[in-house]
Amino acid sequence: MTTETESPIMDPISQVSSNPGSPVDAPVAEAIAHAAEAAVAAAPAAPKVERKFLAEVLVVTSGKGGVGKTTTSASIACGLARQGKKVCVIDFDVGLRNLDLIMGCERRVVYDFVNVIHGECTLRQALIKDKRFDNLYVLAASQTRDKDALTKDGVEKVLADLGDDGFQYIVCDSPAGIEKGAFLAMYFADRAIVVVNPEVSSVRDSDRILGLLASKTRRAEKGQKVKEHLLLTRYSPARVEKGDMLSIKDVQEILGLEVIGVIPEAPEVLQSSNSGEPVILAAESHAGQAYTDAVARLLGEKRELRFTTAEKKGFFAKLFGG
C-alpha cells in the first residue's frame, strides 16, 4: 500500500520563484510589488526626533535696519564670554555679513554658516576663535549665497551640535525685517533682545517682531513663551527733554517690554565698529559701560540704568554757551 506524500504549502512568492516559466509568474509578481508599495505608502512616517538644546539660544532682533543689532550681538557675546561663559555668536544675515568685521575676524573667515548647513565643511572648521577670549567663537555668514541657503533642519542641527560641544550661550545676530533669515534666527530662540531706536518707525516695526516671537517660534508652537527684553540704542537724554525723541517710558508703554539696557548715543560706537573691537570692551565709553550693565542684567543681576538723564549745565557753562 502506497502512501501519498503531502505537497508543501508555499507562499505566492515561493511559487513564483520556483516556477519561473509559469504564465502567472509576471502578474503575480507585479501584484505583490504593487501591494508592497501601497503598504509602504500607507505606513505613517517616522516622527522627527526633536533635539534638545543644551545651550541657551538668544536672538538679537528688530523690525527696522540700522538700529545696532550687530553691534549689540558682538557686545553681548563679548560680555557673556568675559563672564566666563562659553559663547558662539552666529551671523544670520546671509549675503550681507558684517558681524565678522565688528568682531575683527574678517580675514580669518574660510568657511561659513551656509557651508556647515550644506555639509561642505564641519562645524569646527567654520568656527573662528576670538583672539581676546578663549571661550568665544564666531560663525560668519556667507556673502555669496542668498537667504534660501538656510534651512530649518540645518539651523537646528548647528544649534544642537554647539550645545553638545559645551557652548552655554548662542547669540543669533538676526537680519532686519521678517524674511527667511530673520525667521530662522528667532525660531529656536529661548530669549530675545529687541533692539529699538527711540523713534516712532523703529518702535512700530519692533511691535511686528514681537507678534512673530509670540506666534512663529518653536516655543510658541509648544504653548511656551520666548523671554523678551528691550534694548534701547542711540538714546539721547537731551533730545528726549526737547521732545525730539521718545523717552524710555514711552517705548516701554508702547511695546510692554522690560528694559534690559539703554545705550547712549556716542561716537565710540562707530569708532569701535570700524576698528573691529566691540564697544563693550571700551572701558571708558558710556556705551561700553551700558552694554556691560545689560549683560549683567541678562545674567540676573540688578543694576540701575545709567546715562539716561541729561547733564545739567553749571552757571558758567550756561553763561558762556558751554
mmCIF file of C-alpha atoms in Angstrom:
data_model
loop_
_atom_site.group_PDB
_atom_site.id
_atom_site.type_symbol
_atom_site.label_atom_id
_atom_site.label_comp_id
_atom_site.label_asym_id
_atom_site.label_seq_id
_atom_site.Cartn_x
_atom_site.Cartn_y
_atom_site.Cartn_z
ATOM 1 C CA MET A 1 0.000 0.000 0.000
ATOM 2 C CA THR A 2 1.455 3.212 -1.124
ATOM 3 C CA THR A 3 1.044 6.476 0.765
ATOM 4 C CA GLU A 4 0.777 9.854 -0.892
ATOM 5 C CA THR A 5 3.274 12.484 0.143
ATOM 6 C CA GLU A 6 1.580 15.771 1.041
ATOM 7 C CA SER A 7 2.654 18.761 -1.055
ATOM 8 C CA PRO A 8 4.266 21.543 0.961
ATOM 9 C CA ILE A 9 2.242 24.694 1.349
ATOM 10 C CA MET A 10 4.073 27.505 -0.453
ATOM 11 C CA ASP A 11 3.503 31.238 -0.361
ATOM 12 C CA PRO A 12 2.909 33.093 -3.645
ATOM 13 C CA ILE A 13 6.445 34.477 -3.719
ATOM 14 C CA SER A 14 7.925 30.964 -3.356
ATOM 15 C CA GLN A 15 5.603 29.662 -6.058
ATOM 16 C CA VAL A 16 6.634 32.413 -8.433
ATOM 17 C CA SER A 17 10.320 31.874 -7.753
ATOM 18 C CA SER A 18 10.051 28.079 -8.099
ATOM 19 C CA ASN A 19 8.079 28.227 -11.348
ATOM 20 C CA PRO A 20 9.775 30.938 -13.366
ATOM 21 C CA GLY A 21 8.225 29.703 -16.574
ATOM 22 C CA SER A 22 4.652 29.767 -15.292
ATOM 23 C CA PRO A 23 2.257 32.062 -17.227
ATOM 24 C CA VAL A 24 1.043 33.591 -13.943
ATOM 25 C CA ASP A 25 4.598 34.449 -12.832
ATOM 26 C CA ALA A 26 4.720 38.065 -14.048
ATOM 27 C CA PRO A 27 1.176 39.121 -12.995
ATOM 28 C CA VAL A 28 1.600 37.668 -9.516
ATOM 29 C CA ALA A 29 4.979 39.322 -9.048
ATOM 30 C CA GLU A 30 3.575 42.645 -10.246
ATOM 31 C CA ALA A 31 0.608 42.375 -7.879
ATOM 32 C CA ILE A 32 2.905 41.618 -4.959
ATOM 33 C CA ALA A 33 5.132 44.592 -5.850
ATOM 34 C CA HIS A 34 2.139 46.938 -6.022
ATOM 35 C CA ALA A 35 0.858 45.653 -2.689
ATOM 36 C CA ALA A 36 4.255 46.235 -1.091
ATOM 37 C CA GLU A 37 4.441 49.781 -2.477
ATOM 38 C CA ALA A 38 0.937 50.518 -1.211
ATOM 39 C CA ALA A 39 1.831 49.209 2.254
ATOM 40 C CA VAL A 40 4.938 51.422 2.406
ATOM 41 C CA ALA A 41 2.979 54.464 1.220
ATOM 42 C CA ALA A 42 0.227 53.846 3.779
ATOM 43 C CA ALA A 43 2.633 53.393 6.672
ATOM 44 C CA PRO A 44 2.908 56.508 8.872
ATOM 45 C CA ALA A 45 6.172 58.415 8.524
ATOM 46 C CA ALA A 46 8.519 58.122 11.447
ATOM 47 C CA PRO A 47 8.151 61.186 13.667
ATOM 48 C CA LYS A 48 11.046 63.648 13.508
ATOM 49 C CA VAL A 49 13.078 63.459 16.687
ATOM 50 C CA GLU A 50 13.453 66.961 18.095
ATOM 51 C CA ARG A 51 16.907 67.532 19.514
ATOM 52 C CA LYS A 52 17.200 69.152 22.889
ATOM 53 C CA PHE A 53 19.348 72.275 23.019
ATOM 54 C CA LEU A 54 21.888 72.281 25.817
ATOM 55 C CA ALA A 55 22.830 75.927 25.129
ATOM 56 C CA GLU A 56 20.583 78.934 25.703
ATOM 57 C CA VAL A 57 19.696 80.470 22.349
ATOM 58 C CA LEU A 58 19.497 84.264 22.373
ATOM 59 C CA VAL A 59 18.324 86.187 19.298
ATOM 60 C CA VAL A 60 19.136 89.862 18.773
ATOM 61 C CA THR A 61 16.399 91.195 16.524
ATOM 62 C CA SER A 62 14.471 94.252 15.327
ATOM 63 C CA GLY A 63 11.983 95.219 12.671
ATOM 64 C CA LYS A 64 14.000 98.120 11.301
ATOM 65 C CA GLY A 65 17.508 98.047 9.880
ATOM 66 C CA GLY A 66 20.374 100.181 11.111
ATOM 67 C CA VAL A 67 19.386 100.209 14.781
ATOM 68 C CA GLY A 68 22.518 98.477 16.079
ATOM 69 C CA LYS A 69 21.706 94.750 16.115
ATOM 70 C CA THR A 70 25.144 93.566 15.024
ATOM 71 C CA THR A 71 26.887 95.994 17.378
ATOM 72 C CA THR A 72 24.655 94.629 20.138
ATOM 73 C CA SER A 73 25.245 90.985 19.193
ATOM 74 C CA ALA A 74 29.018 91.467 19.268
ATOM 75 C CA SER A 75 28.956 93.308 22.591
ATOM 76 C CA ILE A 76 26.557 90.869 24.262
ATOM 77 C CA ALA A 77 28.660 87.907 23.103
ATOM 78 C CA CYS A 78 31.869 89.514 24.385
ATOM 79 C CA GLY A 79 30.203 90.457 27.650
ATOM 80 C CA LEU A 80 28.993 86.901 28.268
ATOM 81 C CA ALA A 81 32.423 85.492 27.400
ATOM 82 C CA ARG A 82 34.043 87.964 29.776
ATOM 83 C CA GLN A 83 31.824 86.497 32.499
ATOM 84 C CA GLY A 84 33.301 83.056 31.824
ATOM 85 C CA LYS A 85 30.512 81.679 29.622
ATOM 86 C CA LYS A 86 31.309 79.644 26.523
ATOM 87 C CA VAL A 87 29.662 81.585 23.701
ATOM 88 C CA CYS A 88 29.129 81.326 19.959
ATOM 89 C CA VAL A 89 27.767 84.284 18.009
ATOM 90 C CA ILE A 90 26.229 83.487 14.606
ATOM 91 C CA ASP A 91 25.605 85.880 11.710
ATOM 92 C CA PHE A 92 22.233 85.060 10.087
ATOM 93 C CA ASP A 93 22.433 87.920 7.571
ATOM 94 C CA VAL A 94 23.314 85.740 4.576
ATOM 95 C CA GLY A 95 24.613 87.811 1.674
ATOM 96 C CA LEU A 96 25.375 90.911 3.757
ATOM 97 C CA ARG A 97 27.650 89.709 6.529
ATOM 98 C CA ASN A 98 29.007 92.321 8.936
ATOM 99 C CA LEU A 99 29.467 90.518 12.235
ATOM 100 C CA ASP A 100 32.969 89.351 11.315
ATOM 101 C CA LEU A 101 34.003 92.977 10.679
ATOM 102 C CA ILE A 102 32.796 94.199 14.065
ATOM 103 C CA MET A 103 34.404 91.184 15.764
ATOM 104 C CA GLY A 104 37.664 91.901 13.938
ATOM 105 C CA CYS A 105 37.982 88.454 12.331
ATOM 106 C CA GLU A 106 37.026 89.166 8.703
ATOM 107 C CA ARG A 107 40.402 87.991 7.356
ATOM 108 C CA ARG A 108 40.106 84.647 9.126
ATOM 109 C CA VAL A 109 36.826 83.538 7.517
ATOM 110 C CA VAL A 110 37.450 80.362 5.484
ATOM 111 C CA TYR A 111 34.147 78.505 5.878
ATOM 112 C CA ASP A 112 30.781 79.961 6.860
ATOM 113 C CA PHE A 113 27.364 79.117 8.306
ATOM 114 C CA VAL A 114 25.953 78.001 4.936
ATOM 115 C CA ASN A 115 28.952 75.731 4.284
ATOM 116 C CA VAL A 116 28.202 73.940 7.563
ATOM 117 C CA ILE A 117 24.488 73.560 6.820
ATOM 118 C CA HIS A 118 25.184 72.092 3.368
ATOM 119 C CA GLY A 119 27.831 69.685 4.650
ATOM 120 C CA GLU A 120 30.686 71.396 2.808
ATOM 121 C CA CYS A 121 32.738 71.547 5.998
ATOM 122 C CA THR A 122 32.465 70.571 9.638
ATOM 123 C CA LEU A 123 31.190 72.919 12.305
ATOM 124 C CA ARG A 124 34.604 73.026 13.944
ATOM 125 C CA GLN A 125 36.235 74.019 10.660
ATOM 126 C CA ALA A 126 33.893 77.012 10.328
ATOM 127 C CA LEU A 127 34.082 78.308 13.911
ATOM 128 C CA ILE A 128 36.506 81.209 14.352
ATOM 129 C CA LYS A 129 38.049 81.505 17.802
ATOM 130 C CA ASP A 130 38.151 85.048 19.149
ATOM 131 C CA LYS A 131 41.647 86.369 19.866
ATOM 132 C CA ARG A 132 40.556 88.132 23.063
ATOM 133 C CA PHE A 133 38.558 85.354 24.750
ATOM 134 C CA ASP A 134 39.339 81.635 24.526
ATOM 135 C CA ASN A 135 35.687 80.817 25.199
ATOM 136 C CA LEU A 136 34.202 82.961 22.395
ATOM 137 C CA TYR A 137 33.665 81.804 18.799
ATOM 138 C CA VAL A 138 32.203 83.411 15.662
ATOM 139 C CA LEU A 139 30.265 81.671 12.886
ATOM 140 C CA ALA A 140 30.226 84.021 9.911
ATOM 141 C CA ALA A 141 27.503 84.389 7.279
ATOM 142 C CA SER A 142 28.055 83.710 3.597
ATOM 143 C CA GLN A 143 28.491 86.661 1.241
ATOM 144 C CA THR A 144 27.839 84.659 -1.924
ATOM 145 C CA ARG A 145 24.557 82.855 -1.138
ATOM 146 C CA ASP A 146 21.009 84.065 -0.605
ATOM 147 C CA LYS A 147 18.651 83.619 2.316
ATOM 148 C CA ASP A 148 17.187 80.402 0.859
ATOM 149 C CA ALA A 149 20.505 78.659 1.560
ATOM 150 C CA LEU A 150 19.442 78.454 5.215
ATOM 151 C CA THR A 151 17.108 75.605 6.214
ATOM 152 C CA LYS A 152 15.237 74.994 9.442
ATOM 153 C CA ASP A 153 16.658 71.492 9.861
ATOM 154 C CA GLY A 154 20.166 72.747 9.110
ATOM 155 C CA VAL A 155 19.941 75.569 11.645
ATOM 156 C CA GLU A 156 18.516 73.202 14.274
ATOM 157 C CA LYS A 157 21.414 70.785 13.796
ATOM 158 C CA VAL A 158 24.048 73.531 14.120
ATOM 159 C CA LEU A 159 22.476 74.909 17.307
ATOM 160 C CA ALA A 160 22.115 71.441 18.829
ATOM 161 C CA ASP A 161 25.686 70.498 17.900
ATOM 162 C CA LEU A 162 27.008 73.666 19.541
ATOM 163 C CA GLY A 163 25.203 72.767 22.750
ATOM 164 C CA ASP A 164 26.585 69.242 22.609
ATOM 165 C CA ASP A 165 30.054 70.767 22.240
ATOM 166 C CA GLY A 166 29.748 72.596 25.561
ATOM 167 C CA PHE A 167 28.569 76.036 24.470
ATOM 168 C CA GLN A 168 26.389 77.722 27.084
ATOM 169 C CA TYR A 169 25.079 80.652 25.030
ATOM 170 C CA ILE A 170 24.403 81.011 21.319
ATOM 171 C CA VAL A 171 23.826 84.608 20.190
ATOM 172 C CA CYS A 172 21.946 84.818 16.878
ATOM 173 C CA ASP A 173 22.543 88.094 15.040
ATOM 174 C CA SER A 174 19.345 88.480 13.018
ATOM 175 C CA PRO A 175 18.924 90.469 9.812
ATOM 176 C CA ALA A 176 16.274 93.174 9.906
ATOM 177 C CA GLY A 177 12.702 92.567 8.858
ATOM 178 C CA ILE A 178 10.638 89.412 8.599
ATOM 179 C CA GLU A 179 12.256 87.452 5.750
ATOM 180 C CA LYS A 180 13.612 83.896 5.994
ATOM 181 C CA GLY A 181 16.936 84.696 7.693
ATOM 182 C CA ALA A 182 15.185 86.699 10.399
ATOM 183 C CA PHE A 183 12.556 83.991 10.882
ATOM 184 C CA LEU A 184 15.175 81.253 11.322
ATOM 185 C CA ALA A 185 17.239 83.425 13.666
ATOM 186 C CA MET A 186 14.290 83.766 16.035
ATOM 187 C CA TYR A 187 12.565 80.403 15.525
ATOM 188 C CA PHE A 188 14.705 78.438 18.012
ATOM 189 C CA ALA A 189 15.215 81.296 20.491
ATOM 190 C CA ASP A 190 14.794 80.921 24.226
ATOM 191 C CA ARG A 191 15.220 84.675 24.772
ATOM 192 C CA ALA A 192 15.071 87.706 22.514
ATOM 193 C CA ILE A 193 16.725 91.105 22.755
ATOM 194 C CA VAL A 194 14.601 93.502 20.716
ATOM 195 C CA VAL A 195 16.797 96.409 19.655
ATOM 196 C CA VAL A 196 14.931 99.687 19.210
ATOM 197 C CA ASN A 197 15.872 103.270 18.458
ATOM 198 C CA PRO A 198 13.620 105.684 20.387
ATOM 199 C CA GLU A 199 11.716 106.815 17.301
ATOM 200 C CA VAL A 200 8.211 106.003 16.105
ATOM 201 C CA SER A 201 9.111 103.984 12.986
ATOM 202 C CA SER A 202 11.559 101.758 14.861
ATOM 203 C CA VAL A 203 9.080 101.125 17.666
ATOM 204 C CA ARG A 204 6.258 100.312 15.263
ATOM 205 C CA ASP A 205 8.370 97.819 13.289
ATOM 206 C CA SER A 206 9.532 96.146 16.501
ATOM 207 C CA ASP A 207 5.912 95.645 17.535
ATOM 208 C CA ARG A 208 5.531 93.402 14.462
ATOM 209 C CA ILE A 209 8.575 91.394 15.556
ATOM 210 C CA LEU A 210 7.003 90.851 18.977
ATOM 211 C CA GLY A 211 3.973 89.374 17.240
ATOM 212 C CA LEU A 212 6.183 86.882 15.390
ATOM 213 C CA LEU A 213 8.056 85.948 18.570
ATOM 214 C CA ALA A 214 4.709 85.204 20.203
ATOM 215 C CA SER A 215 3.351 83.079 17.344
ATOM 216 C CA LYS A 216 6.016 81.813 14.928
ATOM 217 C CA THR A 217 8.698 80.275 17.145
ATOM 218 C CA ARG A 218 9.284 76.730 18.342
ATOM 219 C CA ARG A 219 8.431 77.772 21.879
ATOM 220 C CA ALA A 220 5.157 79.334 20.696
ATOM 221 C CA GLU A 221 4.247 76.098 18.919
ATOM 222 C CA LYS A 222 4.624 74.295 22.255
ATOM 223 C CA GLY A 223 2.493 76.858 24.104
ATOM 224 C CA GLN A 224 5.571 78.390 25.739
ATOM 225 C CA LYS A 225 6.940 81.929 25.591
ATOM 226 C CA VAL A 226 10.180 83.437 24.368
ATOM 227 C CA LYS A 227 11.518 85.716 27.116
ATOM 228 C CA GLU A 228 11.679 89.194 25.561
ATOM 229 C CA HIS A 229 13.914 92.093 26.550
ATOM 230 C CA LEU A 230 14.011 95.679 25.280
ATOM 231 C CA LEU A 231 17.340 97.305 24.435
ATOM 232 C CA LEU A 232 17.230 100.996 23.522
ATOM 233 C CA THR A 233 20.125 102.242 21.396
ATOM 234 C CA ARG A 234 21.288 105.728 20.347
ATOM 235 C CA TYR A 235 19.475 107.238 23.289
ATOM 236 C CA SER A 236 19.975 110.969 23.848
ATOM 237 C CA PRO A 237 18.528 112.343 27.109
ATOM 238 C CA ALA A 238 18.989 115.917 25.854
ATOM 239 C CA ARG A 239 16.885 115.229 22.758
ATOM 240 C CA VAL A 240 14.259 113.496 24.896
ATOM 241 C CA GLU A 241 13.987 116.646 27.040
ATOM 242 C CA LYS A 242 13.465 118.713 23.888
ATOM 243 C CA GLY A 243 10.731 116.369 22.705
ATOM 244 C CA ASP A 244 12.740 115.250 19.671
ATOM 245 C CA MET A 245 12.957 111.617 20.800
ATOM 246 C CA LEU A 246 10.728 109.117 22.598
ATOM 247 C CA SER A 247 11.530 108.561 26.260
ATOM 248 C CA ILE A 248 12.277 105.179 27.851
ATOM 249 C CA LYS A 249 8.834 105.246 29.441
ATOM 250 C CA ASP A 250 7.176 105.991 26.092
ATOM 251 C CA VAL A 251 8.803 102.988 24.395
ATOM 252 C CA GLN A 252 8.091 100.704 27.353
ATOM 253 C CA GLU A 253 4.406 101.628 27.349
ATOM 254 C CA ILE A 254 4.085 101.044 23.600
ATOM 255 C CA LEU A 255 5.896 97.687 23.489
ATOM 256 C CA GLY A 256 5.212 96.461 27.030
ATOM 257 C CA LEU A 257 8.732 95.087 27.495
ATOM 258 C CA GLU A 258 11.214 95.003 30.322
ATOM 259 C CA VAL A 259 14.217 97.256 29.578
ATOM 260 C CA ILE A 260 17.471 95.347 29.779
ATOM 261 C CA GLY A 261 19.660 98.219 28.659
ATOM 262 C CA VAL A 262 19.790 101.790 27.389
ATOM 263 C CA ILE A 263 22.787 102.553 25.190
ATOM 264 C CA PRO A 264 23.574 106.259 24.908
ATOM 265 C CA GLU A 265 24.349 107.890 21.600
ATOM 266 C CA ALA A 266 28.145 108.007 21.490
ATOM 267 C CA PRO A 267 30.864 108.374 18.815
ATOM 268 C CA GLU A 268 32.738 105.413 20.343
ATOM 269 C CA VAL A 269 30.145 103.011 18.914
ATOM 270 C CA LEU A 270 31.079 103.790 15.305
ATOM 271 C CA GLN A 271 34.784 104.022 16.112
ATOM 272 C CA SER A 272 34.743 100.608 17.757
ATOM 273 C CA SER A 273 32.855 99.025 14.859
ATOM 274 C CA ASN A 274 35.344 100.399 12.344
ATOM 275 C CA SER A 275 38.296 99.099 14.346
ATOM 276 C CA GLY A 276 36.902 95.570 14.840
ATOM 277 C CA GLU A 277 36.694 95.982 18.603
ATOM 278 C CA PRO A 278 33.186 95.596 20.125
ATOM 279 C CA VAL A 279 32.283 98.766 22.038
ATOM 280 C CA ILE A 280 31.676 96.850 25.286
ATOM 281 C CA LEU A 281 35.461 96.473 25.511
ATOM 282 C CA ALA A 282 35.934 100.260 25.504
ATOM 283 C CA ALA A 283 36.032 100.597 29.286
ATOM 284 C CA GLU A 284 35.889 104.404 29.368
ATOM 285 C CA SER A 285 32.958 104.648 26.967
ATOM 286 C CA HIS A 286 29.485 105.253 28.363
ATOM 287 C CA ALA A 287 28.091 102.998 25.624
ATOM 288 C CA GLY A 288 30.512 100.243 26.601
ATOM 289 C CA GLN A 289 29.561 100.550 30.250
ATOM 290 C CA ALA A 290 25.863 100.464 29.339
ATOM 291 C CA TYR A 291 26.379 97.220 27.412
ATOM 292 C CA THR A 292 28.248 95.780 30.401
ATOM 293 C CA ASP A 293 25.248 96.643 32.574
ATOM 294 C CA ALA A 294 22.902 94.993 30.043
ATOM 295 C CA VAL A 295 24.893 91.740 30.136
ATOM 296 C CA ALA A 296 24.810 91.775 33.947
ATOM 297 C CA ARG A 297 21.007 92.153 33.881
ATOM 298 C CA LEU A 298 20.780 89.357 31.315
ATOM 299 C CA LEU A 299 22.559 87.115 33.816
ATOM 300 C CA GLY A 300 20.126 88.080 36.570
ATOM 301 C CA GLU A 301 21.983 90.906 38.310
ATOM 302 C CA LYS A 302 20.095 94.003 39.442
ATOM 303 C CA ARG A 303 21.603 97.244 38.174
ATOM 304 C CA GLU A 304 20.252 100.771 37.927
ATOM 305 C CA LEU A 305 20.004 102.326 34.476
ATOM 306 C CA ARG A 306 22.772 104.834 33.776
ATOM 307 C CA PHE A 307 23.272 107.621 31.206
ATOM 308 C CA THR A 308 19.527 108.224 30.908
ATOM 309 C CA THR A 309 19.318 111.824 32.153
ATOM 310 C CA ALA A 310 20.744 114.951 30.566
ATOM 311 C CA GLU A 311 23.718 116.553 32.290
ATOM 312 C CA LYS A 312 22.802 119.787 33.994
ATOM 313 C CA LYS A 313 24.921 122.698 32.885
ATOM 314 C CA GLY A 314 26.572 124.840 35.506
ATOM 315 C CA PHE A 315 26.138 128.597 35.742
ATOM 316 C CA PHE A 316 29.293 129.447 33.773
ATOM 317 C CA ALA A 317 28.553 126.855 31.116
ATOM 318 C CA LYS A 318 25.143 128.431 30.554
ATOM 319 C CA LEU A 319 26.631 131.926 30.620
ATOM 320 C CA PHE A 320 29.307 131.211 28.042
ATOM 321 C CA GLY A 321 27.352 128.703 25.982
ATOM 322 C CA GLY A 322 29.449 125.676 27.019
#
